[in-house]
């Protein structure tokens, strides 16, 4: 293996420590304790684990953190009413509605009902518009985490050709906007792209976010490239793997994120960053440098 492994756990710890310090300062200077509420509808087992992790880490950093649970049978109106109450609650600065929502629910309508200033996932159309336009909104957590890892891995982001594999609204599209904002030449590739391996081989920065276990092979990677693997897939034997065949890619890449321990820990770290930023903005205070 020749690639340097980019340590997401260490990056997340460092970010969480900066957030906790800024939070302590906010508390002592302004008496402000930022609040994060996670809304969980139904009992998707993976979502329950994610929500418990978010709550635990937010509390550890010093946030006021609560989870609001509704049954799988809850109506759209009940979820919208919950969001409305949280929008109006001055002690809640960040609201996250855990996805996926039960089938009968219109997730887009629920996201649209969020106060954009409290939308710490950065999924509301106002935040999407700001991301592609003037900036200054809340930035989706996983793409934000990818950029922080990228900055750790290389100081040659500007001018690089970045290939984003995947075009989801949660990762691929917002990541394309962030990479463009960082002066990359950006290609968004997807399941209909012709000759994916050849497109990926052009990438100085290759980001895989397709949800297909070990799809990106060593031969798809340009020698020396930085590879960021957003995928978390469980194989039949229970092993967690990314969208990149790690051992093969690590032979060719200059730097690569592992799974687990790469992008995963950065998602919650960025959720905490967003909640702190949202709380400062709502209180009319400048956001601390993180
Ligand atoms: N489910 C899987 N990923 C996410 C995420 O980033 N945010 C929310 N709200 N739900 C998710």
PDB file of C-alpha atoms and ligand atoms in Angstrom:
ATOM      1  CA  UNK A   1       0.000   0.000   0.000  1.00  0.00           C
ATOM      2  CA  UNK A   2       1.375   3.396  -0.943  1.00  0.00           C
ATOM      3  CA  UNK A   3      -1.473   5.800  -0.134  1.00  0.00           C
ATOM      4  CA  UNK A   4      -1.615   7.863   3.025  1.00  0.00           C
ATOM      5  CA  UNK A   5      -4.755   6.997   5.000  1.00  0.00           C
ATOM      6  CA  UNK A   6      -6.847  10.079   5.859  1.00  0.00           C
ATOM      7  CA  UNK A   7      -7.996   9.685   9.474  1.00  0.00           C
ATOM      8  CA  UNK A   8     -11.622  10.842   9.762  1.00  0.00           C
ATOM      9  CA  UNK A   9     -11.867   9.953  13.450  1.00  0.00           C
ATOM     10  CA  UNK A  10      -8.971  12.227  14.277  1.00  0.00           C
ATOM     11  CA  UNK A  11     -10.356  15.031  12.071  1.00  0.00           C
ATOM     12  CA  UNK A  12     -13.773  14.691  13.748  1.00  0.00           C
ATOM     13  CA  UNK A  13     -12.218  14.760  17.242  1.00  0.00           C
ATOM     14  CA  UNK A  14     -10.286  17.918  16.354  1.00  0.00           C
ATOM     15  CA  UNK A  15     -13.402  19.607  14.928  1.00  0.00           C
ATOM     16  CA  UNK A  16     -15.543  18.573  17.932  1.00  0.00           C
ATOM     17  CA  UNK A  17     -12.931  19.979  20.314  1.00  0.00           C
ATOM     18  CA  UNK A  18     -13.022  23.341  18.500  1.00  0.00           C
ATOM     19  CA  UNK A  19     -16.841  23.341  18.602  1.00  0.00           C
ATOM     20  CA  UNK A  20     -16.865  22.450  22.323  1.00  0.00           C
ATOM     21  CA  UNK A  21     -14.429  25.291  23.081  1.00  0.00           C
ATOM     22  CA  UNK A  22     -16.520  27.802  21.095  1.00  0.00           C
ATOM     23  CA  UNK A  23     -19.642  26.523  22.856  1.00  0.00           C
ATOM     24  CA  UNK A  24     -18.089  26.986  26.303  1.00  0.00           C
ATOM     25  CA  UNK A  25     -17.163  30.553  25.331  1.00  0.00           C
ATOM     26  CA  UNK A  26     -20.700  31.222  24.078  1.00  0.00           C
ATOM     27  CA  UNK A  27     -22.129  29.912  27.348  1.00  0.00           C
ATOM     28  CA  UNK A  28     -19.854  31.943  29.602  1.00  0.00           C
ATOM     29  CA  UNK A  29     -20.003  35.187  27.575  1.00  0.00           C
ATOM     30  CA  UNK A  30     -23.634  35.222  26.410  1.00  0.00           C
ATOM     31  CA  UNK A  31     -25.378  32.575  28.518  1.00  0.00           C
ATOM     32  CA  UNK A  32     -26.373  30.863  25.264  1.00  0.00           C
ATOM     33  CA  UNK A  33     -26.676  27.058  25.122  1.00  0.00           C
ATOM     34  CA  UNK A  34     -27.369  26.005  21.524  1.00  0.00           C
ATOM     35  CA  UNK A  35     -30.101  23.386  21.171  1.00  0.00           C
ATOM     36  CA  UNK A  36     -30.366  20.584  18.614  1.00  0.00           C
ATOM     37  CA  UNK A  37     -33.519  18.518  18.171  1.00  0.00           C
ATOM     38  CA  UNK A  38     -33.567  15.383  16.038  1.00  0.00           C
ATOM     39  CA  UNK A  39     -36.969  14.233  14.819  1.00  0.00           C
ATOM     40  CA  UNK A  40     -37.288  10.491  14.297  1.00  0.00           C
ATOM     41  CA  UNK A  41     -40.437   9.076  12.716  1.00  0.00           C
ATOM     42  CA  UNK A  42     -40.937   5.306  12.950  1.00  0.00           C
ATOM     43  CA  UNK A  43     -38.423   2.716  14.043  1.00  0.00           C
ATOM     44  CA  UNK A  44     -35.947   2.125  11.247  1.00  0.00           C
ATOM     45  CA  UNK A  45     -33.155   0.344  13.186  1.00  0.00           C
ATOM     46  CA  UNK A  46     -30.288   2.154  11.409  1.00  0.00           C
ATOM     47  CA  UNK A  47     -31.984   5.535  11.959  1.00  0.00           C
ATOM     48  CA  UNK A  48     -32.381   4.775  15.686  1.00  0.00           C
ATOM     49  CA  UNK A  49     -28.633   4.152  15.951  1.00  0.00           C
ATOM     50  CA  UNK A  50     -27.804   7.349  13.978  1.00  0.00           C
ATOM     51  CA  UNK A  51     -30.149   9.450  16.128  1.00  0.00           C
ATOM     52  CA  UNK A  52     -28.731   8.044  19.390  1.00  0.00           C
ATOM     53  CA  UNK A  53     -25.188   8.801  18.147  1.00  0.00           C
ATOM     54  CA  UNK A  54     -26.103  12.357  17.159  1.00  0.00           C
ATOM     55  CA  UNK A  55     -27.737  13.004  20.532  1.00  0.00           C
ATOM     56  CA  UNK A  56     -24.807  11.539  22.471  1.00  0.00           C
ATOM     57  CA  UNK A  57     -22.141  13.473  20.582  1.00  0.00           C
ATOM     58  CA  UNK A  58     -24.091  16.733  20.727  1.00  0.00           C
ATOM     59  CA  UNK A  59     -24.424  16.390  24.510  1.00  0.00           C
ATOM     60  CA  UNK A  60     -20.726  15.518  24.867  1.00  0.00           C
ATOM     61  CA  UNK A  61     -19.828  18.772  23.072  1.00  0.00           C
ATOM     62  CA  UNK A  62     -22.118  20.785  25.399  1.00  0.00           C
ATOM     63  CA  UNK A  63     -25.255  21.229  23.299  1.00  0.00           C
ATOM     64  CA  UNK A  64     -28.741  20.970  24.663  1.00  0.00           C
ATOM     65  CA  UNK A  65     -29.793  17.935  22.663  1.00  0.00           C
ATOM     66  CA  UNK A  66     -33.141  16.193  22.445  1.00  0.00           C
ATOM     67  CA  UNK A  67     -34.760  13.601  20.230  1.00  0.00           C
ATOM     68  CA  UNK A  68     -38.420  13.874  19.297  1.00  0.00           C
ATOM     69  CA  UNK A  69     -39.968  10.515  18.387  1.00  0.00           C
ATOM     70  CA  UNK A  70     -43.169   9.894  16.469  1.00  0.00           C
ATOM     71  CA  UNK A  71     -44.673   6.497  15.613  1.00  0.00           C
ATOM     72  CA  UNK A  72     -44.381   5.025  12.097  1.00  0.00           C
ATOM     73  CA  UNK A  73     -48.146   5.536  11.791  1.00  0.00           C
ATOM     74  CA  UNK A  74     -47.886   9.312  12.377  1.00  0.00           C
ATOM     75  CA  UNK A  75     -49.616  11.419   9.755  1.00  0.00           C
ATOM     76  CA  UNK A  76     -47.920  14.007   7.590  1.00  0.00           C
ATOM     77  CA  UNK A  77     -49.919  16.676   9.456  1.00  0.00           C
ATOM     78  CA  UNK A  78     -48.533  15.497  12.813  1.00  0.00           C
ATOM     79  CA  UNK A  79     -44.952  15.680  11.558  1.00  0.00           C
ATOM     80  CA  UNK A  80     -45.575  19.127  10.055  1.00  0.00           C
ATOM     81  CA  UNK A  81     -47.105  20.277  13.352  1.00  0.00           C
ATOM     82  CA  UNK A  82     -44.001  19.035  15.218  1.00  0.00           C
ATOM     83  CA  UNK A  83     -41.741  20.912  12.818  1.00  0.00           C
ATOM     84  CA  UNK A  84     -43.898  24.034  13.267  1.00  0.00           C
ATOM     85  CA  UNK A  85     -43.565  23.852  17.054  1.00  0.00           C
ATOM     86  CA  UNK A  86     -39.792  23.384  16.844  1.00  0.00           C
ATOM     87  CA  UNK A  87     -39.509  26.289  14.359  1.00  0.00           C
ATOM     88  CA  UNK A  88     -41.214  28.528  16.937  1.00  0.00           C
ATOM     89  CA  UNK A  89     -39.231  27.252  19.950  1.00  0.00           C
ATOM     90  CA  UNK A  90     -36.471  29.769  20.747  1.00  0.00           C
ATOM     91  CA  UNK A  91     -34.450  27.164  22.690  1.00  0.00           C
ATOM     92  CA  UNK A  92     -34.142  25.010  19.543  1.00  0.00           C
ATOM     93  CA  UNK A  93     -31.505  26.338  17.125  1.00  0.00           C
ATOM     94  CA  UNK A  94     -31.082  23.259  14.937  1.00  0.00           C
ATOM     95  CA  UNK A  95     -33.705  20.782  13.674  1.00  0.00           C
ATOM     96  CA  UNK A  96     -32.819  17.559  11.889  1.00  0.00           C
ATOM     97  CA  UNK A  97     -35.525  15.289  10.517  1.00  0.00           C
ATOM     98  CA  UNK A  98     -33.929  11.867  10.207  1.00  0.00           C
ATOM     99  CA  UNK A  99     -34.371  10.313   6.756  1.00  0.00           C
ATOM    100  CA  UNK A 100     -35.785   8.123   5.361  1.00  0.00           C
ATOM    101  CA  UNK A 101     -39.298   9.011   6.483  1.00  0.00           C
ATOM    102  CA  UNK A 102     -42.033   6.321   6.366  1.00  0.00           C
ATOM    103  CA  UNK A 103     -43.359   5.673   2.862  1.00  0.00           C
ATOM    104  CA  UNK A 104     -46.672   7.499   3.330  1.00  0.00           C
ATOM    105  CA  UNK A 105     -44.869  10.742   4.016  1.00  0.00           C
ATOM    106  CA  UNK A 106     -43.751  13.437   1.587  1.00  0.00           C
ATOM    107  CA  UNK A 107     -40.166  14.095   2.742  1.00  0.00           C
ATOM    108  CA  UNK A 108     -39.813  17.146   0.480  1.00  0.00           C
ATOM    109  CA  UNK A 109     -42.841  18.789   2.071  1.00  0.00           C
ATOM    110  CA  UNK A 110     -41.422  18.137   5.558  1.00  0.00           C
ATOM    111  CA  UNK A 111     -38.037  19.632   4.597  1.00  0.00           C
ATOM    112  CA  UNK A 112     -39.796  22.628   3.011  1.00  0.00           C
ATOM    113  CA  UNK A 113     -41.603  23.247   6.311  1.00  0.00           C
ATOM    114  CA  UNK A 114     -38.343  23.703   8.239  1.00  0.00           C
ATOM    115  CA  UNK A 115     -37.192  27.199   9.132  1.00  0.00           C
ATOM    116  CA  UNK A 116     -34.145  27.458   6.788  1.00  0.00           C
ATOM    117  CA  UNK A 117     -32.188  29.131   9.615  1.00  0.00           C
ATOM    118  CA  UNK A 118     -32.644  25.971  11.733  1.00  0.00           C
ATOM    119  CA  UNK A 119     -32.130  23.476   8.870  1.00  0.00           C
ATOM    120  CA  UNK A 120     -28.817  22.051  10.133  1.00  0.00           C
ATOM    121  CA  UNK A 121     -28.896  19.341   7.432  1.00  0.00           C
ATOM    122  CA  UNK A 122     -28.788  22.102   4.799  1.00  0.00           C
ATOM    123  CA  UNK A 123     -31.495  20.349   2.757  1.00  0.00           C
ATOM    124  CA  UNK A 124     -34.043  23.220   2.510  1.00  0.00           C
ATOM    125  CA  UNK A 125     -34.332  24.846  -0.945  1.00  0.00           C
ATOM    126  CA  UNK A 126     -33.185  28.176   0.533  1.00  0.00           C
ATOM    127  CA  UNK A 127     -29.936  26.583   1.732  1.00  0.00           C
ATOM    128  CA  UNK A 128     -29.500  24.719  -1.578  1.00  0.00           C
ATOM    129  CA  UNK A 129     -29.946  28.020  -3.427  1.00  0.00           C
ATOM    130  CA  UNK A 130     -27.419  29.798  -1.190  1.00  0.00           C
ATOM    131  CA  UNK A 131     -24.929  26.939  -1.687  1.00  0.00           C
ATOM    132  CA  UNK A 132     -25.071  27.357  -5.481  1.00  0.00           C
ATOM    133  CA  UNK A 133     -25.317  31.130  -5.284  1.00  0.00           C
ATOM    134  CA  UNK A 134     -24.203  33.758  -2.816  1.00  0.00           C
ATOM    135  CA  UNK A 135     -23.230  31.374   0.008  1.00  0.00           C
ATOM    136  CA  UNK A 136     -23.941  32.045   3.683  1.00  0.00           C
ATOM    137  CA  UNK A 137     -26.506  29.278   4.191  1.00  0.00           C
ATOM    138  CA  UNK A 138     -26.177  26.019   6.122  1.00  0.00           C
ATOM    139  CA  UNK A 139     -24.075  23.474   4.186  1.00  0.00           C
ATOM    140  CA  UNK A 140     -25.056  19.754   4.101  1.00  0.00           C
ATOM    141  CA  UNK A 141     -22.994  17.792   6.632  1.00  0.00           C
ATOM    142  CA  UNK A 142     -21.492  14.904   4.646  1.00  0.00           C
ATOM    143  CA  UNK A 143     -20.257  17.081   1.735  1.00  0.00           C
ATOM    144  CA  UNK A 144     -18.891  19.595   4.252  1.00  0.00           C
ATOM    145  CA  UNK A 145     -17.055  16.739   5.994  1.00  0.00           C
ATOM    146  CA  UNK A 146     -15.585  15.586   2.667  1.00  0.00           C
ATOM    147  CA  UNK A 147     -14.181  19.075   2.063  1.00  0.00           C
ATOM    148  CA  UNK A 148     -12.597  19.187   5.538  1.00  0.00           C
ATOM    149  CA  UNK A 149     -10.928  15.814   4.889  1.00  0.00           C
ATOM    150  CA  UNK A 150      -9.790  16.960   1.462  1.00  0.00           C
ATOM    151  CA  UNK A 151      -8.157  20.054   2.975  1.00  0.00           C
ATOM    152  CA  UNK A 152      -6.332  17.775   5.436  1.00  0.00           C
ATOM    153  CA  UNK A 153      -5.119  15.551   2.592  1.00  0.00           C
ATOM    154  CA  UNK A 154      -3.887  18.113   0.087  1.00  0.00           C
ATOM    155  CA  UNK A 155      -3.112  21.797  -0.397  1.00  0.00           C
ATOM    156  CA  UNK A 156      -3.636  21.437  -4.154  1.00  0.00           C
ATOM    157  CA  UNK A 157      -7.419  21.633  -4.390  1.00  0.00           C
ATOM    158  CA  UNK A 158      -7.719  24.712  -6.638  1.00  0.00           C
ATOM    159  CA  UNK A 159      -7.259  23.830 -10.301  1.00  0.00           C
ATOM    160  CA  UNK A 160      -7.657  20.092  -9.661  1.00  0.00           C
ATOM    161  CA  UNK A 161     -10.038  17.942 -11.665  1.00  0.00           C
ATOM    162  CA  UNK A 162     -12.550  16.534  -9.173  1.00  0.00           C
ATOM    163  CA  UNK A 163     -14.792  13.671 -10.226  1.00  0.00           C
ATOM    164  CA  UNK A 164     -17.863  13.116  -8.040  1.00  0.00           C
ATOM    165  CA  UNK A 165     -19.365   9.688  -8.537  1.00  0.00           C
ATOM    166  CA  UNK A 166     -23.050   9.973  -7.587  1.00  0.00           C
ATOM    167  CA  UNK A 167     -25.626  12.738  -7.986  1.00  0.00           C
ATOM    168  CA  UNK A 168     -27.792  12.513  -4.870  1.00  0.00           C
ATOM    169  CA  UNK A 169     -29.249  15.661  -3.306  1.00  0.00           C
ATOM    170  CA  UNK A 170     -27.629  14.745   0.034  1.00  0.00           C
ATOM    171  CA  UNK A 171     -24.048  14.211  -1.207  1.00  0.00           C
ATOM    172  CA  UNK A 172     -23.206  14.346  -4.935  1.00  0.00           C
ATOM    173  CA  UNK A 173     -24.915  17.596  -5.940  1.00  0.00           C
ATOM    174  CA  UNK A 174     -23.936  19.716  -2.899  1.00  0.00           C
ATOM    175  CA  UNK A 175     -20.384  18.353  -3.079  1.00  0.00           C
ATOM    176  CA  UNK A 176     -20.159  19.464  -6.715  1.00  0.00           C
ATOM    177  CA  UNK A 177     -21.098  22.991  -5.590  1.00  0.00           C
ATOM    178  CA  UNK A 178     -18.479  22.994  -2.809  1.00  0.00           C
ATOM    179  CA  UNK A 179     -15.727  21.705  -5.122  1.00  0.00           C
ATOM    180  CA  UNK A 180     -16.623  24.337  -7.710  1.00  0.00           C
ATOM    181  CA  UNK A 181     -16.466  26.945  -4.940  1.00  0.00           C
ATOM    182  CA  UNK A 182     -12.974  25.635  -4.123  1.00  0.00           C
ATOM    183  CA  UNK A 183     -11.899  26.278  -7.747  1.00  0.00           C
ATOM    184  CA  UNK A 184     -11.908  22.654  -8.926  1.00  0.00           C
ATOM    185  CA  UNK A 185     -12.916  21.590 -12.409  1.00  0.00           C
ATOM    186  CA  UNK A 186     -15.846  19.345 -11.540  1.00  0.00           C
ATOM    187  CA  UNK A 187     -17.292  16.308 -13.305  1.00  0.00           C
ATOM    188  CA  UNK A 188     -20.400  14.689 -11.835  1.00  0.00           C
ATOM    189  CA  UNK A 189     -20.542  11.075 -13.010  1.00  0.00           C
ATOM    190  CA  UNK A 190     -23.397   8.635 -12.392  1.00  0.00           C
ATOM    191  CA  UNK A 191     -24.952   5.331 -13.367  1.00  0.00           C
ATOM    192  CA  UNK A 192     -25.646   6.498 -16.941  1.00  0.00           C
ATOM    193  CA  UNK A 193     -22.145   7.910 -17.540  1.00  0.00           C
ATOM    194  CA  UNK A 194     -20.328   6.200 -20.419  1.00  0.00           C
ATOM    195  CA  UNK A 195     -17.040   4.495 -19.522  1.00  0.00           C
ATOM    196  CA  UNK A 196     -17.007   5.329 -15.809  1.00  0.00           C
ATOM    197  CA  UNK A 197     -13.517   3.869 -15.237  1.00  0.00           C
ATOM    198  CA  UNK A 198     -12.020   6.214 -17.850  1.00  0.00           C
ATOM    199  CA  UNK A 199     -13.812   9.241 -16.386  1.00  0.00           C
ATOM    200  CA  UNK A 200     -12.632   8.332 -12.867  1.00  0.00           C
ATOM    201  CA  UNK A 201      -9.041   7.873 -14.098  1.00  0.00           C
ATOM    202  CA  UNK A 202      -8.988  11.590 -14.998  1.00  0.00           C
ATOM    203  CA  UNK A 203      -9.607  12.592 -11.390  1.00  0.00           C
ATOM    204  CA  UNK A 204      -6.986  14.301  -9.229  1.00  0.00           C
ATOM    205  CA  UNK A 205      -9.717  14.142  -6.578  1.00  0.00           C
ATOM    206  CA  UNK A 206     -12.112  11.191  -6.766  1.00  0.00           C
ATOM    207  CA  UNK A 207     -15.167  11.147  -4.525  1.00  0.00           C
ATOM    208  CA  UNK A 208     -17.335   8.031  -4.500  1.00  0.00           C
ATOM    209  CA  UNK A 209     -20.912   8.384  -3.254  1.00  0.00           C
ATOM    210  CA  UNK A 210     -22.955   5.757  -5.052  1.00  0.00           C
ATOM    211  CA  UNK A 211     -23.839   3.198  -2.373  1.00  0.00           C
ATOM    212  CA  UNK A 212     -22.380   0.250  -4.291  1.00  0.00           C
ATOM    213  CA  UNK A 213     -19.931  -1.898  -2.348  1.00  0.00           C
ATOM    214  CA  UNK A 214     -16.354  -1.716  -3.696  1.00  0.00           C
ATOM    215  CA  UNK A 215     -17.454  -0.547  -7.151  1.00  0.00           C
ATOM    216  CA  UNK A 216     -14.407   1.669  -7.725  1.00  0.00           C
ATOM    217  CA  UNK A 217     -11.479  -0.607  -8.533  1.00  0.00           C
ATOM    218  CA  UNK A 218      -7.758   0.123  -8.322  1.00  0.00           C
ATOM    219  CA  UNK A 219      -7.609   0.515 -12.117  1.00  0.00           C
ATOM    220  CA  UNK A 220     -10.098   3.422 -11.931  1.00  0.00           C
ATOM    221  CA  UNK A 221      -7.740   5.542  -9.838  1.00  0.00           C
ATOM    222  CA  UNK A 222      -5.188   7.980 -11.274  1.00  0.00           C
ATOM    223  CA  UNK A 223      -1.774   7.457  -9.646  1.00  0.00           C
ATOM    224  CA  UNK A 224      -1.370   9.895  -6.741  1.00  0.00           C
ATOM    225  CA  UNK A 225      -5.065  10.919  -6.647  1.00  0.00           C
ATOM    226  CA  UNK A 226      -6.887  11.781  -3.419  1.00  0.00           C
ATOM    227  CA  UNK A 227      -9.772   9.330  -2.960  1.00  0.00           C
ATOM    228  CA  UNK A 228     -12.682  10.130  -0.635  1.00  0.00           C
ATOM    229  CA  UNK A 229     -15.079   7.235  -0.055  1.00  0.00           C
ATOM    230  CA  UNK A 230     -18.546   8.268   1.152  1.00  0.00           C
ATOM    231  CA  UNK A 231     -20.068   4.780   0.884  1.00  0.00           C
ATOM    232  CA  UNK A 232     -20.985   2.667   3.891  1.00  0.00           C
ATOM    233  CA  UNK A 233     -22.185  -0.754   2.744  1.00  0.00           C
ATOM    234  CA  UNK A 234     -22.635  -3.908   4.780  1.00  0.00           C
ATOM    235  CA  UNK A 235     -21.583  -7.073   2.962  1.00  0.00           C
ATOM    236  CA  UNK A 236     -23.278 -10.455   3.445  1.00  0.00           C
ATOM    237  CA  UNK A 237     -20.549 -11.467   5.931  1.00  0.00           C
ATOM    238  CA  UNK A 238     -21.358  -8.386   8.055  1.00  0.00           C
ATOM    239  CA  UNK A 239     -18.209  -6.496   7.074  1.00  0.00           C
ATOM    240  CA  UNK A 240     -18.533  -2.748   6.396  1.00  0.00           C
ATOM    241  CA  UNK A 241     -17.033  -1.607   3.103  1.00  0.00           C
ATOM    242  CA  UNK A 242     -17.079   1.603   1.119  1.00  0.00           C
ATOM    243  CA  UNK A 243     -17.820   2.289  -2.544  1.00  0.00           C
ATOM    244  CA  UNK A 244     -14.090   1.905  -3.234  1.00  0.00           C
ATOM    245  CA  UNK A 245     -12.133  -1.384  -3.217  1.00  0.00           C
ATOM    246  CA  UNK A 246      -9.803  -0.016  -0.535  1.00  0.00           C
ATOM    247  CA  UNK A 247      -6.782  -2.329  -0.806  1.00  0.00           C
ATOM    248  CA  UNK A 248      -6.597  -2.016  -4.602  1.00  0.00           C
ATOM    249  CA  UNK A 249      -7.148   1.747  -4.660  1.00  0.00           C
ATOM    250  CA  UNK A 250      -4.619   2.318  -1.863  1.00  0.00           C
ATOM    251  CA  UNK A 251      -1.921   0.790  -4.110  1.00  0.00           C
ATOM    252  CA  UNK A 252      -2.446   3.601  -6.617  1.00  0.00           C
ATOM    253  CA  UNK A 253      -3.832   6.640  -4.758  1.00  0.00           C
ATOM    254  CA  UNK A 254      -1.774   9.303  -2.985  1.00  0.00           C
ATOM    255  CA  UNK A 255      -4.244   9.512  -0.091  1.00  0.00           C
ATOM    256  CA  UNK A 256      -7.486   7.681   0.692  1.00  0.00           C
ATOM    257  CA  UNK A 257     -10.196   7.608   3.369  1.00  0.00           C
ATOM    258  CA  UNK A 258     -10.936   4.269   5.072  1.00  0.00           C
ATOM    259  CA  UNK A 259     -14.404   2.802   5.754  1.00  0.00           C
ATOM    260  CA  UNK A 260     -15.214   2.891   8.592  1.00  0.00           C
ATOM    261  CA  UNK A 261     -13.299   5.793  10.141  1.00  0.00           C
ATOM    262  CA  UNK A 262     -13.196   8.164   7.166  1.00  0.00           C
ATOM    263  CA  UNK A 263     -16.136  10.319   6.080  1.00  0.00           C
ATOM    264  CA  UNK A 264     -18.586   8.739   8.576  1.00  0.00           C
ATOM    265  CA  UNK A 265     -17.351  10.480  11.752  1.00  0.00           C
ATOM    266  CA  UNK A 266     -17.215  13.813   9.907  1.00  0.00           C
ATOM    267  CA  UNK A 267     -20.967  13.887   9.260  1.00  0.00           C
ATOM    268  CA  UNK A 268     -21.877  14.294  12.931  1.00  0.00           C
ATOM    269  CA  UNK A 269     -18.900  16.651  13.471  1.00  0.00           C
ATOM    270  CA  UNK A 270     -20.327  18.915  10.741  1.00  0.00           C
ATOM    271  CA  UNK A 271     -23.828  18.662  12.199  1.00  0.00           C
ATOM    272  CA  UNK A 272     -22.408  20.090  15.435  1.00  0.00           C
ATOM    273  CA  UNK A 273     -20.609  22.840  13.489  1.00  0.00           C
ATOM    274  CA  UNK A 274     -23.857  23.740  11.717  1.00  0.00           C
ATOM    275  CA  UNK A 275     -25.838  23.815  14.969  1.00  0.00           C
ATOM    276  CA  UNK A 276     -23.293  26.154  16.552  1.00  0.00           C
ATOM    277  CA  UNK A 277     -23.301  28.432  13.481  1.00  0.00           C
ATOM    278  CA  UNK A 278     -27.129  28.403  13.362  1.00  0.00           C
ATOM    279  CA  UNK A 279     -27.361  29.322  17.064  1.00  0.00           C
ATOM    280  CA  UNK A 280     -24.912  32.219  16.681  1.00  0.00           C
ATOM    281  CA  UNK A 281     -26.798  33.597  13.671  1.00  0.00           C
ATOM    282  CA  UNK A 282     -30.154  33.319  15.444  1.00  0.00           C
ATOM    283  CA  UNK A 283     -28.689  35.192  18.442  1.00  0.00           C
ATOM    284  CA  UNK A 284     -27.245  37.892  16.153  1.00  0.00           C
ATOM    285  CA  UNK A 285     -23.688  36.923  17.072  1.00  0.00           C
ATOM    286  CA  UNK A 286     -20.793  36.357  14.661  1.00  0.00           C
ATOM    287  CA  UNK A 287     -20.119  32.674  14.014  1.00  0.00           C
ATOM    288  CA  UNK A 288     -16.818  31.596  15.602  1.00  0.00           C
ATOM    289  CA  UNK A 289     -13.927  30.574  13.362  1.00  0.00           C
ATOM    290  CA  UNK A 290     -13.852  26.765  13.396  1.00  0.00           C
TER     291      UNK A 290
HETATM  292  N1  LIG B   1     -30.209   9.717   6.735  1.00  0.00           N
HETATM  293  C1  LIG B   1     -29.039   9.327   6.167  1.00  0.00           C
HETATM  294  N2  LIG B   1     -28.203  10.380   6.064  1.00  0.00           N
HETATM  295  C2  LIG B   1     -28.846  11.442   6.565  1.00  0.00           C
HETATM  296  C3  LIG B   1     -28.505  12.810   6.748  1.00  0.00           C
HETATM  297  O1  LIG B   1     -27.427  13.285   6.415  1.00  0.00           O
HETATM  298  N3  LIG B   1     -29.458  13.592   7.322  1.00  0.00           N
HETATM  299  C4  LIG B   1     -30.657  13.108   7.685  1.00  0.00           C
HETATM  300  N4  LIG B   1     -31.539  13.959   8.223  1.00  0.00           N
HETATM  301  N5  LIG B   1     -31.027  11.851   7.538  1.00  0.00           N
HETATM  302  C5  LIG B   1     -30.115  11.018   6.983  1.00  0.00           C
END
